[in-house]
């Protein structure tokens, strides 16, 4: 029971920082990695720098974002 309780707490925290990222025809998940809103996602989702994107929170709130770049070698992108 203690393990289930701990898993529920972790799941709630993860839910708060996991987002949907939409950029052009690409979309995927991302994780908010800083208090000022940087989002880590896959390279193919972020694409080139300075593209418009939308970040959708688990509660449905939407935020405009800009892509900052990607590294295909590690499949990482930043918004």
Rosetta silent file (secondary structure, phi, psi, omega in degrees, C-alpha in Angstrom):
SEQUENCE: XXXXXXXXXXXXXXXXXXXXXXXXXXXXXXXXXXXXXXXXXXXXXXXXXXXXXXXXXXXXXXXXXXXXXXXXXXXXXXX
SCORE:     score description
SCORE:     0.000 S_00000001
   1 L     0.000  -35.803  178.976    0.000    0.000    0.000 S_00000001
   2 H   -64.586  -39.441  179.268    2.885    2.390    0.712 S_00000001
   3 H   -65.104  -42.858  178.005    4.303    1.773   -2.769 S_00000001
   4 H   -62.154  -40.655  178.563    0.932    2.486   -4.400 S_00000001
   5 H   -63.086  -44.120  179.486    0.637    5.703   -2.422 S_00000001
   6 H   -64.735  -41.829  178.778    4.113    6.806   -3.494 S_00000001
   7 H   -62.242  -38.481  178.341    3.368    5.958   -7.148 S_00000001
   8 H   -64.258  -39.828  178.468    0.206    8.069   -7.019 S_00000001
   9 H   -65.086  -44.014  179.306    2.193   11.031   -5.678 S_00000001
  10 H   -64.648  -43.876 -179.684    4.830   10.690   -8.396 S_00000001
  11 H   -59.689  -39.247  179.255    2.170   10.331  -11.119 S_00000001
  12 H   -66.025  -41.523  178.494    0.506   13.561  -10.002 S_00000001
  13 H   -65.531  -43.451 -179.641    3.813   15.458  -10.110 S_00000001
  14 H   -63.847  -39.763  179.109    4.690   14.042  -13.547 S_00000001
  15 H   -58.479  -34.596 -177.485    1.256   14.976  -14.869 S_00000001
  16 H   -71.156  -23.465 -176.832    1.911   18.603  -13.945 S_00000001
  17 H  -113.046   -2.815  178.389    5.061   18.840  -16.103 S_00000001
  18 E   -92.361  129.806 -174.590    4.150   16.574  -19.034 S_00000001
  19 E  -131.043  163.738  169.622    2.715   18.477  -21.996 S_00000001
  20 E   -96.719  133.360  179.599    1.530   17.994  -25.554 S_00000001
  21 E  -115.521  129.107  178.171    3.635   19.895  -28.087 S_00000001
  22 E  -122.799  126.560  179.838    2.211   20.866  -31.470 S_00000001
  23 E  -146.107  110.553 -176.950    4.430   22.381  -34.147 S_00000001
  24 L    59.210 -129.969  178.047    3.306   22.428  -37.758 S_00000001
  25 L   -87.271   -1.370 -178.362    2.311   18.895  -38.739 S_00000001
  26 E   -98.417  147.387  170.759    4.340   17.402  -35.891 S_00000001
  27 E  -154.050  157.486 -179.802    3.188   16.728  -32.394 S_00000001
  28 E  -175.825 -170.032  179.307    4.376   14.765  -29.448 S_00000001
  29 E   -95.601  163.235  176.647    4.922   14.903  -25.751 S_00000001
  30 E  -151.443  170.427  179.981    7.304   17.104  -23.852 S_00000001
  31 E  -131.230  128.756  175.220    8.431   17.799  -20.322 S_00000001
  32 E   -71.216  123.344 -173.586    8.707   21.207  -18.691 S_00000001
  33 L  -112.355   -0.662  178.481   12.287   21.308  -17.431 S_00000001
  34 L  -148.815  159.285 -179.495   12.547   24.761  -15.861 S_00000001
  35 L   -65.290  -26.182 -179.670   10.459   27.200  -13.869 S_00000001
  36 L   -90.928   10.683  166.314   10.600   29.708  -16.727 S_00000001
  37 L    98.228   11.607  175.190    8.953   27.254  -19.128 S_00000001
  38 L   -64.943  137.908 -178.945   11.601   25.512  -21.203 S_00000001
  39 E  -121.155  127.814  175.419   10.182   22.315  -22.686 S_00000001
  40 E   -94.753  130.480 -179.673   12.266   19.287  -23.694 S_00000001
  41 E  -144.520 -172.428  178.536   10.798   17.227  -26.531 S_00000001
  42 L   -79.203  154.034 -178.494   11.892   15.043  -29.445 S_00000001
  43 H   -58.200  -44.406 -177.162   13.964   16.511  -32.280 S_00000001
  44 H   -68.070  -21.195  177.607   11.311   15.836  -34.921 S_00000001
  45 H   -79.603  -44.967 -178.428    8.708   17.660  -32.804 S_00000001
  46 H   -70.933  -45.785 -178.067   10.783   20.794  -32.214 S_00000001
  47 L    69.205 -152.676 -177.008   12.227   21.056  -35.689 S_00000001
  48 L   -70.411  160.501  176.964   14.211   24.103  -36.721 S_00000001
  49 L   -66.165  152.123  171.734   14.764   27.109  -34.439 S_00000001
  50 L    69.809   27.728  173.826   12.282   30.004  -34.260 S_00000001
  51 L   -95.182  148.082  175.645    9.159   28.138  -35.394 S_00000001
  52 E   -72.362  140.844  178.563    5.798   28.779  -33.753 S_00000001
  53 E  -143.257  165.598  175.607    4.543   25.970  -31.529 S_00000001
  54 E  -125.606  135.138  176.224    1.753   25.323  -29.064 S_00000001
  55 E  -111.471  126.221 -178.780    2.175   23.695  -25.668 S_00000001
  56 E  -113.990  121.504 -179.844   -0.950   22.104  -24.187 S_00000001
  57 L   -78.436  166.603 -179.588   -1.032   21.382  -20.468 S_00000001
  58 L   -63.617  -22.318  178.717   -2.843   18.396  -18.930 S_00000001
  59 L   -89.959    3.498  177.803   -5.652   20.743  -17.828 S_00000001
  60 L    95.227  -11.987  178.971   -6.181   21.913  -21.424 S_00000001
  61 L   -63.743  139.928 -177.388   -4.528   25.326  -21.099 S_00000001
  62 E  -115.674  141.270  178.559   -2.638   26.280  -24.242 S_00000001
  63 E  -132.110  141.378  173.211    0.495   28.407  -24.506 S_00000001
  64 E   -77.668  145.844 -179.739    2.329   29.808  -27.498 S_00000001
  65 E  -144.563  167.571  173.655    5.971   28.797  -27.760 S_00000001
  66 E  -124.642  139.994  175.472    8.960   29.101  -30.082 S_00000001
  67 L   -74.555  144.245 -179.606   11.283   26.299  -31.024 S_00000001
  68 L  -109.431  -15.004  178.622   14.881   26.869  -29.967 S_00000001
  69 E   142.162 -179.962 -177.434   16.527   24.027  -31.852 S_00000001
  70 E  -149.091  161.977  173.406   17.192   20.321  -31.914 S_00000001
  71 E  -131.799  102.517 -177.533   19.917   17.717  -31.710 S_00000001
  72 L   -66.485  -27.335 -178.703   19.072   14.739  -33.904 S_00000001
  73 L   -61.283  -31.891  179.179   21.999   12.721  -32.504 S_00000001
  74 L  -116.123    9.707  179.408   20.231   12.454  -29.143 S_00000001
  75 L    50.987   53.787 -178.890   16.679   13.027  -30.487 S_00000001
  76 E  -128.427  141.117  174.592   16.164   16.131  -28.360 S_00000001
  77 E  -135.509  157.665 -176.351   14.466   19.427  -29.079 S_00000001
  78 E  -132.312  138.184  174.645   13.876   22.524  -26.981 S_00000001
  79 L  -121.462    0.000    0.000   11.065   25.078  -26.869 S_00000001
